[in-house]
Short mmCIF file of C-alpha atoms in Angstrom, two decimals:
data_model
loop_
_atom_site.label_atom_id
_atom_site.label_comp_id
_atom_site.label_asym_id
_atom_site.label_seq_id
_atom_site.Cartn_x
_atom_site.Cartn_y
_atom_site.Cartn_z
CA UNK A 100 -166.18 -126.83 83.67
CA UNK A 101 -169.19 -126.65 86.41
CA UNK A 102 -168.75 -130.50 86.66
CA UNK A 103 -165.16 -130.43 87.56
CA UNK A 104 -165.56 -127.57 90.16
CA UNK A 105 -169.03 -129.27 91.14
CA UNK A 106 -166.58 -132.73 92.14
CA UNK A 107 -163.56 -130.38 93.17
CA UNK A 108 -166.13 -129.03 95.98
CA UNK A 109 -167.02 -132.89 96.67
CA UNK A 110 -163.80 -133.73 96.90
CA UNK A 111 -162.71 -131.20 99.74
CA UNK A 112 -166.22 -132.12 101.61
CA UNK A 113 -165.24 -135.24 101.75
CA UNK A 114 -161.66 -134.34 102.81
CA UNK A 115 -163.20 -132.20 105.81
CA UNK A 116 -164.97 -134.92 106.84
CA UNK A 117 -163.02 -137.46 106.81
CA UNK A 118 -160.46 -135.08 108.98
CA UNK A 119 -157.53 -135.98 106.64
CA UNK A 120 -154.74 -135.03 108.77
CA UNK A 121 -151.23 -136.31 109.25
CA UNK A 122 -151.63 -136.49 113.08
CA UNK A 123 -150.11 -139.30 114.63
CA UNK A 124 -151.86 -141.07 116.89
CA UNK A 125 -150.97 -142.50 120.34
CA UNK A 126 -149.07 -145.78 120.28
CA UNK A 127 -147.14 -146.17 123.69
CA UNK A 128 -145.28 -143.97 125.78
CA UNK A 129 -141.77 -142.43 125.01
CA UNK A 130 -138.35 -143.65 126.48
CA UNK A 131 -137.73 -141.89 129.20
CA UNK A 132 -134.32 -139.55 128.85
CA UNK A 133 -131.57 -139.71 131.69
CA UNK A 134 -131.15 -135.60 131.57
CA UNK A 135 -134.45 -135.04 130.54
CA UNK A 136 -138.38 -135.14 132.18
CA UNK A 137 -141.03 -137.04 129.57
CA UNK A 138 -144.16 -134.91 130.06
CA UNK A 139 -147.50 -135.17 128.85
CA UNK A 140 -150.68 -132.96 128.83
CA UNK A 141 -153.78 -134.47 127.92
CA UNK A 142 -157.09 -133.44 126.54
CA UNK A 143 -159.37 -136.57 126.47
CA UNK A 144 -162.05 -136.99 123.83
CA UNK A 145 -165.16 -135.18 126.20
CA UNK A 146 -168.61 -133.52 124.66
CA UNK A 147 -168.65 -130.38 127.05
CA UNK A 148 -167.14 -127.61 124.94
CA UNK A 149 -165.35 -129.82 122.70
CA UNK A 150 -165.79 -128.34 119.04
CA UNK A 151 -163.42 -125.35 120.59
CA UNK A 152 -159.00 -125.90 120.74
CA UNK A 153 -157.68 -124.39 123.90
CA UNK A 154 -154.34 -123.61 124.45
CA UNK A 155 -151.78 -124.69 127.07
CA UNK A 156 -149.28 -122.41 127.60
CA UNK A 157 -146.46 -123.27 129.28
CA UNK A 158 -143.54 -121.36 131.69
CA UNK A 159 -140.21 -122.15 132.74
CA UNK A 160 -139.12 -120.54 136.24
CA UNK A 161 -135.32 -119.95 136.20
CA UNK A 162 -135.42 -120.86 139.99
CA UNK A 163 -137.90 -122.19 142.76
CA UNK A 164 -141.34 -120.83 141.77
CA UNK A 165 -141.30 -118.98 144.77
CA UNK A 166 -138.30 -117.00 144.54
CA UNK A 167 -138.71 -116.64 140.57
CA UNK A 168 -141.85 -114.20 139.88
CA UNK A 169 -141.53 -114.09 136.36
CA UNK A 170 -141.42 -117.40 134.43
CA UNK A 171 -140.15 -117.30 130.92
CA UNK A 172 -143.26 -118.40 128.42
CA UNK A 173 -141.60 -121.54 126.11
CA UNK A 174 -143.99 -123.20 124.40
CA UNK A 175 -148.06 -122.54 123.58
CA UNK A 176 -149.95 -125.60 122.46
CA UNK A 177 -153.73 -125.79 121.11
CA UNK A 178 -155.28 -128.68 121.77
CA UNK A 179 -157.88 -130.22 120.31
CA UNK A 180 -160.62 -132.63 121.52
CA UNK A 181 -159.13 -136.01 121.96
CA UNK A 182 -155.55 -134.39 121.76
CA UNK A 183 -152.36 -134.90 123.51
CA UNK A 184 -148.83 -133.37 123.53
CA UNK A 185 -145.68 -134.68 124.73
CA UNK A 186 -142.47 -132.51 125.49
CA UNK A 187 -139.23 -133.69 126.32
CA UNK A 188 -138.43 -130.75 128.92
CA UNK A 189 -135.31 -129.96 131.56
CA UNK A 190 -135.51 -130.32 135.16
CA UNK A 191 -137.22 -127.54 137.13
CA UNK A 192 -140.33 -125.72 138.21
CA UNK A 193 -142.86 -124.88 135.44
CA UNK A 194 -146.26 -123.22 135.66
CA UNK A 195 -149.13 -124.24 133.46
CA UNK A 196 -151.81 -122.07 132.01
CA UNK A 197 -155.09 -122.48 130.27
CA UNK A 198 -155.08 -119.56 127.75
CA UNK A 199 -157.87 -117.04 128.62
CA UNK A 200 -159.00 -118.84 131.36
CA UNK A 201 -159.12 -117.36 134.50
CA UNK A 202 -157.67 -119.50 137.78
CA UNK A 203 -155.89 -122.76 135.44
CA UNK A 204 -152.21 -122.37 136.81
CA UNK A 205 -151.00 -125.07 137.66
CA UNK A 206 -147.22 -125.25 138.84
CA UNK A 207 -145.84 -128.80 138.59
CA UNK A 208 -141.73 -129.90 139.43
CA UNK A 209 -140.20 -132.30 136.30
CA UNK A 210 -137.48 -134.38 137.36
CA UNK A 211 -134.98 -135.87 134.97
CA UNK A 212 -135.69 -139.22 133.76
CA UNK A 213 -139.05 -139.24 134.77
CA UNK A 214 -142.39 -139.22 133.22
CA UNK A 215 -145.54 -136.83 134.28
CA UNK A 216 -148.76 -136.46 133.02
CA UNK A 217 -151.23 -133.22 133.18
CA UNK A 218 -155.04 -133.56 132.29
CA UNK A 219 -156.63 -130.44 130.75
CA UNK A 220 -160.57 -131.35 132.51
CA UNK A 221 -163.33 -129.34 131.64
CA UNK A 222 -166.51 -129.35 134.06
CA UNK A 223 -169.85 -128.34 133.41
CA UNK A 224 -172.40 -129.59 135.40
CA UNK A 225 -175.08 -129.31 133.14
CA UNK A 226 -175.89 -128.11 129.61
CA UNK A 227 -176.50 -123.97 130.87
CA UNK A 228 -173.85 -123.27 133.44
CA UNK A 229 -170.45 -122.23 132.76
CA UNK A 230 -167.78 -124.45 132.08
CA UNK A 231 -164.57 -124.87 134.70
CA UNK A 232 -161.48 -125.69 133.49
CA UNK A 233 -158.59 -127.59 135.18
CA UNK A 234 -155.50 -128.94 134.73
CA UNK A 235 -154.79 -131.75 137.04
CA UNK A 236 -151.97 -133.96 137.66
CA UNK A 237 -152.89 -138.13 136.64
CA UNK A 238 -151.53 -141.07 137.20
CA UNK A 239 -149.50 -143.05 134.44
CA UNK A 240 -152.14 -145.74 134.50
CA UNK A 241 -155.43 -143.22 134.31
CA UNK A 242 -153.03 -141.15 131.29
CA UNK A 243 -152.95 -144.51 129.67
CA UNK A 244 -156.46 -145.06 130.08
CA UNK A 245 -157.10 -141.69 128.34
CA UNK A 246 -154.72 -142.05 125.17
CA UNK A 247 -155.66 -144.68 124.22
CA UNK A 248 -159.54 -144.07 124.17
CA UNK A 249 -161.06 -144.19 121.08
CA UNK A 250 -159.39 -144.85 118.35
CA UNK A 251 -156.43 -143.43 120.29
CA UNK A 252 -155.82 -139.88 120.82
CA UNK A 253 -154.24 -137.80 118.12
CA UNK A 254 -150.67 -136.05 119.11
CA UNK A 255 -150.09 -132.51 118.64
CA UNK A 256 -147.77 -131.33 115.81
CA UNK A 257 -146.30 -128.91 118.31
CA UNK A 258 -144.92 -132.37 120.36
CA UNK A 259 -141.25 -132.87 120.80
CA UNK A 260 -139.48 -135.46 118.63
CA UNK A 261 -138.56 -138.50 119.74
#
């Protein structure tokens, strides 16, 4: 009995550290959808705080962000280190947050048919001062760049479906 339970605890060790997960990794980019914007937010594989998941939230404003004071919250994502998540979203304004971190809005405009691509950057200049975080608009080529670092980047299970 202690010998099975002793291998049963080697067995999940292993497990943990082999990160068995059923993540799906980054292969190319999605077809683009005539009524719909391909977006993308991605957290690139980076040491500086990156044991820690953060989490995107993200708002839709009914109208033009400045007219529209209170965006409706539709989706929170965690991300992980070396992370990415893709949403199939409508056309309009939509505001960006960094959960519990002050100063991350971003507000970006999707257009249909059209692909975008957000990069959650985290700044520290050295090992003792405090982190910034940002979330900055990136080029398709740079986003490519970044998924497919690695071993490619992993894709949140909180994505859209193709």
């Amino acid at each position: 009995m202690n010998s099975k339970l002793k291998n049963l605890f080697i067995l999940l060790i292993i497990a943990f550290l082999t990160n068995c997960t059923s993540s799906k990794v980054f292969k190319k980019l999605k077809k683009t959808d005539e009524h719909l914007a391909n977006f993308y937010i991605i957290r690139p594989i980076e040491t500086t705080l990156g044991i820690w998941s953060y989490t995107v939230e993200i708002y839709k404003y009914k109208s033009h962000f400045k007219h529209d004071k209170n965006p409706k919250l539709i989706k929170k994502i965690p991300l992980d280190n070396g992370e990415y998540a893709f949403l199939r979203l409508e056309e309009g304004y939509y505001k960006l947050f960094i959960k519990g971190k002050e100063l991350t809005d971003k507000i970006v405009y999707l257009s249909k048919n059209s692909e975008q691509f957000i990069k959650l950057y985290i700044f520290s200049p050295s090992h003792i001062s405090k982190a910034e975080f940002y979330l900055k608009e990136i080029e398709k080529k740079e986003a490519i760049e970044l998924l497919i670092e690695g071993n490619h980047l992993n894709e949140s299970p909180l994505s859209s479906k193709e």
